[in-house]
mmCIF file of C-alpha atoms in Angstrom:
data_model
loop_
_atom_site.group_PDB
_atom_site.id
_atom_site.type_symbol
_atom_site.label_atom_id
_atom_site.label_comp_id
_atom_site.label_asym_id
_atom_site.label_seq_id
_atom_site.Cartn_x
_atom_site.Cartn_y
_atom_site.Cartn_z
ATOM 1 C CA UNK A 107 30.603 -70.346 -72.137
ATOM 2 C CA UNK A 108 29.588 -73.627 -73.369
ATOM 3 C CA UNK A 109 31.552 -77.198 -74.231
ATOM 4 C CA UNK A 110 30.364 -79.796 -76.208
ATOM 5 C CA UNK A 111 34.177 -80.815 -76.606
ATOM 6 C CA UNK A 112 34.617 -84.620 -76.805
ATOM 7 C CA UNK A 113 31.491 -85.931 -76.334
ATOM 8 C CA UNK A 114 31.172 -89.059 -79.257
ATOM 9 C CA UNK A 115 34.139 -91.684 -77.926
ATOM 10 C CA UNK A 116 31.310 -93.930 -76.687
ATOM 11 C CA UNK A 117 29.738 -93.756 -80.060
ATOM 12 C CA UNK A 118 33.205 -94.537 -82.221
ATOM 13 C CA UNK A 119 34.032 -97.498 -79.515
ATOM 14 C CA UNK A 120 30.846 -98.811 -79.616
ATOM 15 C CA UNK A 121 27.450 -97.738 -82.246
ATOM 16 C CA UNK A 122 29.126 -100.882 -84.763
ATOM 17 C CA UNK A 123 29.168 -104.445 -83.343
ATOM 18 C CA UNK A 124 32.732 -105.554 -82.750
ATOM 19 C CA UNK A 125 34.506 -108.054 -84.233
ATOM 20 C CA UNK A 126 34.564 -109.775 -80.727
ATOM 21 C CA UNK A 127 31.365 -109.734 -79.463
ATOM 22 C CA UNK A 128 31.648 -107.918 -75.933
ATOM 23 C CA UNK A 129 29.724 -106.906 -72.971
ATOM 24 C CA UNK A 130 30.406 -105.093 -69.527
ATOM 25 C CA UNK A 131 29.301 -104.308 -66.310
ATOM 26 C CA UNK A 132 29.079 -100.640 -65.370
ATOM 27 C CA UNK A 133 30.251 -100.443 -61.273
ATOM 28 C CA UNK A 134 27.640 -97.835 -60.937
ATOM 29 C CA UNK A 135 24.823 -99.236 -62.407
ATOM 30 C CA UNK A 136 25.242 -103.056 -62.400
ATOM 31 C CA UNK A 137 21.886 -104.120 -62.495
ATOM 32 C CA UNK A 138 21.859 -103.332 -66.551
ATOM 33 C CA UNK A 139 21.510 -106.575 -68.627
ATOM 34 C CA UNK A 140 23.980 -108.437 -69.504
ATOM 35 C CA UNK A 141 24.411 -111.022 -72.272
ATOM 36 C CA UNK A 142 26.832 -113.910 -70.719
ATOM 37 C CA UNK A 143 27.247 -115.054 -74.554
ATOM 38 C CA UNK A 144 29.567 -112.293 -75.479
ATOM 39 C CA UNK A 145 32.906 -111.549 -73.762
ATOM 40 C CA UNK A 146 32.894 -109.496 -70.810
ATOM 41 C CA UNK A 147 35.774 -107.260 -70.362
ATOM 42 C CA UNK A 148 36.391 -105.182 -67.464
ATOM 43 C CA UNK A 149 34.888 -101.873 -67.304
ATOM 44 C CA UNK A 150 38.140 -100.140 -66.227
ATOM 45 C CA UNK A 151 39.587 -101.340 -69.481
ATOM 46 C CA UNK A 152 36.683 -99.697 -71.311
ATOM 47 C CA UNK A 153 36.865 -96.410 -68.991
ATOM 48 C CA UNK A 154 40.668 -96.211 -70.036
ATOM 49 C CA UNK A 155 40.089 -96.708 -73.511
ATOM 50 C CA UNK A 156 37.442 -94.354 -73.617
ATOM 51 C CA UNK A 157 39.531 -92.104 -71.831
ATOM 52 C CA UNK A 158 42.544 -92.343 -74.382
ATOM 53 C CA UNK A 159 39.596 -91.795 -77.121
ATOM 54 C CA UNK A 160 38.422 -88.987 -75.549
ATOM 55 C CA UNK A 161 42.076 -87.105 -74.693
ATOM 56 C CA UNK A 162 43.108 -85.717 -77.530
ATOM 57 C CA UNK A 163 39.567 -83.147 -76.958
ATOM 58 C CA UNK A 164 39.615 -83.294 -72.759
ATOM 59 C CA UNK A 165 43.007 -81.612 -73.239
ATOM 60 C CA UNK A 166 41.400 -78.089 -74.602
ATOM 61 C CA UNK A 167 39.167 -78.067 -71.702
ATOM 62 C CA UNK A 168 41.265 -76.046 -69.512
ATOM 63 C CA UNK A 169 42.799 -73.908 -72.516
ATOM 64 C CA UNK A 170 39.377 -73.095 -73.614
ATOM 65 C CA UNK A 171 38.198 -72.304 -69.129
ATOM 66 C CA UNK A 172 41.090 -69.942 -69.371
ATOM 67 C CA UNK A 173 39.862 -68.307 -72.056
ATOM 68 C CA UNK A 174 35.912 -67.747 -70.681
ATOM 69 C CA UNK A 175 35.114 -65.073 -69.112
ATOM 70 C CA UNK A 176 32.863 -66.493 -67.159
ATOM 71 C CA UNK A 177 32.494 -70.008 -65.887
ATOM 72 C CA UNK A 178 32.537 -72.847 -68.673
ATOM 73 C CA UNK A 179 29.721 -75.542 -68.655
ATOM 74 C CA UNK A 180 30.506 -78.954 -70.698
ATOM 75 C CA UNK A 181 27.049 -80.221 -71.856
ATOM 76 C CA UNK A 182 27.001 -84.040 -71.620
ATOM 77 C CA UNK A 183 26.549 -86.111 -75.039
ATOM 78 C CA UNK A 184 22.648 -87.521 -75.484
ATOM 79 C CA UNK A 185 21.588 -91.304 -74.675
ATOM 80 C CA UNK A 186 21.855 -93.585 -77.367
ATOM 81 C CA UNK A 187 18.831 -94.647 -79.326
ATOM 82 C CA UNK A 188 17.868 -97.896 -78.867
ATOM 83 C CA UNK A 189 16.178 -98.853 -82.246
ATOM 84 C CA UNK A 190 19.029 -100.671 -83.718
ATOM 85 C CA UNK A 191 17.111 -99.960 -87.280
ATOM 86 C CA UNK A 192 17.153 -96.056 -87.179
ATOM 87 C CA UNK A 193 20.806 -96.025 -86.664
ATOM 88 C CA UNK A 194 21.865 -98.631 -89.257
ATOM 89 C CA UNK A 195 20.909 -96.625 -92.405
ATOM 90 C CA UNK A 196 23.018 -93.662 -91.043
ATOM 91 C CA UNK A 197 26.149 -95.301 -89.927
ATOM 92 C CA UNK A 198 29.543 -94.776 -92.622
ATOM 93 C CA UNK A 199 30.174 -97.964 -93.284
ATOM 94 C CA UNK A 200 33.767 -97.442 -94.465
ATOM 95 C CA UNK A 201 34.787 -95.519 -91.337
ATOM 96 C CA UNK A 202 34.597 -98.878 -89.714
ATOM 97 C CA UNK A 203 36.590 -101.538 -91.646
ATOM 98 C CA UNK A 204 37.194 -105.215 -90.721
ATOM 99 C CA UNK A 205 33.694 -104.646 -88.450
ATOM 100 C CA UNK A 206 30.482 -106.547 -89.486
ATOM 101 C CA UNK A 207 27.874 -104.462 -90.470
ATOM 102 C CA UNK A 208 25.385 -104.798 -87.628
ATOM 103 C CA UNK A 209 24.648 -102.016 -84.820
ATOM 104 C CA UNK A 210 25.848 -103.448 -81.311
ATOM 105 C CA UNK A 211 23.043 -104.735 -78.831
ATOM 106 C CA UNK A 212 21.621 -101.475 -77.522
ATOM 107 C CA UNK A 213 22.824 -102.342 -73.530
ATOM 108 C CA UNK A 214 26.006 -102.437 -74.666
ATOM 109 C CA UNK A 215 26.348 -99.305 -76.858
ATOM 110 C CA UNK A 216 24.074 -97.648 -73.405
ATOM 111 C CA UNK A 217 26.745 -98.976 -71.086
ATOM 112 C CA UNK A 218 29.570 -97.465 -73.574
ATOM 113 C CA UNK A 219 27.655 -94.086 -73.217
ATOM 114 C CA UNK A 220 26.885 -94.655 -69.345
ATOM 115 C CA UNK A 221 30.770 -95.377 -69.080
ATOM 116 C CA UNK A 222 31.979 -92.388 -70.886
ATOM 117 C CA UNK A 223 29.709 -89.793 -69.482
ATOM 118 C CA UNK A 224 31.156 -90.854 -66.144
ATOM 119 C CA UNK A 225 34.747 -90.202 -67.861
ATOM 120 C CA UNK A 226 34.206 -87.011 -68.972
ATOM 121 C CA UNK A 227 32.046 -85.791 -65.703
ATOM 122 C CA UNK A 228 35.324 -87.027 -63.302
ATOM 123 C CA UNK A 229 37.102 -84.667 -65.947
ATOM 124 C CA UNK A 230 35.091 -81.664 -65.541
ATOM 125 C CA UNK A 231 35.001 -82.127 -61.853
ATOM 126 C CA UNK A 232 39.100 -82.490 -61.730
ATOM 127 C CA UNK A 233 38.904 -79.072 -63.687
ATOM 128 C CA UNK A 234 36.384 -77.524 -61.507
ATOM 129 C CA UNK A 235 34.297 -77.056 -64.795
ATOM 130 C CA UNK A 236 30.438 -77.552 -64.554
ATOM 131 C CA UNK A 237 28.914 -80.430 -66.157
ATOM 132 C CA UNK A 238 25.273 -81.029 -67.256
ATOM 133 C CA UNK A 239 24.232 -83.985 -67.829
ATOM 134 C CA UNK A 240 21.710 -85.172 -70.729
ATOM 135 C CA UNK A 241 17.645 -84.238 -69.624
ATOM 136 C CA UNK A 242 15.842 -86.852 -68.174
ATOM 137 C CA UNK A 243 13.115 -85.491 -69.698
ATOM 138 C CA UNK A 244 15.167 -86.424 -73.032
ATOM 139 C CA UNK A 245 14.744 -90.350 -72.036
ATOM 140 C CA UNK A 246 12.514 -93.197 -72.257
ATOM 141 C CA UNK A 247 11.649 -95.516 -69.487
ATOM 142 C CA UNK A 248 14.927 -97.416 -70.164
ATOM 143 C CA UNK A 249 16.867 -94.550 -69.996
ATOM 144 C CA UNK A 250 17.843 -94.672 -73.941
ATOM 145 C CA UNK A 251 17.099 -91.611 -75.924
ATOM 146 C CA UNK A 252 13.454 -90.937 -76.167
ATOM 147 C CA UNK A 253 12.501 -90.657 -80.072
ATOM 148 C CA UNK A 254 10.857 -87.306 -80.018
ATOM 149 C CA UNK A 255 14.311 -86.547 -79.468
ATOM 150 C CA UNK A 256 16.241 -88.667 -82.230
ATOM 151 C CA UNK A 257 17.049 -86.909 -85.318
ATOM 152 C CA UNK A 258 18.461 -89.958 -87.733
ATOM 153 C CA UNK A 259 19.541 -92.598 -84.909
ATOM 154 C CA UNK A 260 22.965 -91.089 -84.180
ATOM 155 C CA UNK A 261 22.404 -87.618 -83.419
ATOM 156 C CA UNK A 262 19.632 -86.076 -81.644
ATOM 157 C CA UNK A 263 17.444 -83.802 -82.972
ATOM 158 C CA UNK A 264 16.302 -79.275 -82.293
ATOM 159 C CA UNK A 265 13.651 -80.321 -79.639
ATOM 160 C CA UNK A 266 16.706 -81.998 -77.466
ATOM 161 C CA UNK A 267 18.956 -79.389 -77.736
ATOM 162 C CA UNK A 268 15.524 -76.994 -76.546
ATOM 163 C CA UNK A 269 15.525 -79.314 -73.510
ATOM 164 C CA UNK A 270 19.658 -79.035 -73.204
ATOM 165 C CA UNK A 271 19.073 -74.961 -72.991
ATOM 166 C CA UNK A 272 16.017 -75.686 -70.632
ATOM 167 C CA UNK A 273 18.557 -77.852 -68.074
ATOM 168 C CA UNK A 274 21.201 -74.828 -68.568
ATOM 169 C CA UNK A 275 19.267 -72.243 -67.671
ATOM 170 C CA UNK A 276 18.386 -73.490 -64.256
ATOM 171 C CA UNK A 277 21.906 -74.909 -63.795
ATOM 172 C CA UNK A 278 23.837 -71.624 -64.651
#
């Protein structure tokens, strides 16, 4: 059985700049850019808030392992793209009042998605539930979502989800 539960926290937190500017450093991968001109907040506060975001769907994780008959695999969400113009013409504005309308700096909306994948792997491992990662074959050099694989900036397209079944067929 598969899981996709849960996966777009990082994306609601993060894909629309904030009305305070921020940045963060990621524990595990600190060597990621940072811009000093925006406010850095600590990444635990991110990891808990992305955490609480993320809850409400965690929660059905073990409901929905009790249920399989055989083992459940949660699939990882996809990087985020890094062309700040493919995902502005997609993005619902009014979903996201009192924001300015400008796409965050792509290092911060990657650390957001570095951040959360981490949540939701600590998750899966708590629950003894297999997770699988996004492809590296699905990313460019930077580690953001290659565009081969970007369907309209926010969602990735058929040819990722042929690499996701690739990854789960040598990791079930």
């Amino acid at each position: 059985m598969l899981s996709l539960i849960g996966g777009s926290a990082h994306t609601v937190l993060g894909m629309v700049e904030h009305p305070r500017p921020f940045d963060l450093i990621v524990p595990s991968a600190q060597d990621l850019p940072l811009d000093e001109t925006r406010e850095l907040i600590p990444a635990d506060a991110v990891r808990a808030k992305l955490s609480e975001m993320s809850e409400p769907y965690l929660a059905m994780l073990p409901a929905v392992a009790r249920l399989c008959a055989t083992p459940l695999v949660h699939i990882g969400p996809p990087p985020p793209v890094a062309a700040e113009d493919r995902i502005a013409p997609h993005v619902p504005w009014i979903l996201f009042p009192g924001q300015p309308h400008a796409i965050a700096p792509k290092w911060v909306r990657y650390k957001l998605w570095r951040v959360h994948c981490e949540v939701i792997a600590a998750i899966c491992t708590r629950l003894d539930i297999q997770y699988v990662p996004a492809p590296e074959r699905s990313k460019d050099e930077e580690g953001f979502l290659h565009p081969d694989y970007d369907r309209d900036g926010a969602h990735a397209n058929a040819s990722y989800g042929a690499l996701v079944l690739e990854e789960l067929r040598g990791a079930i």
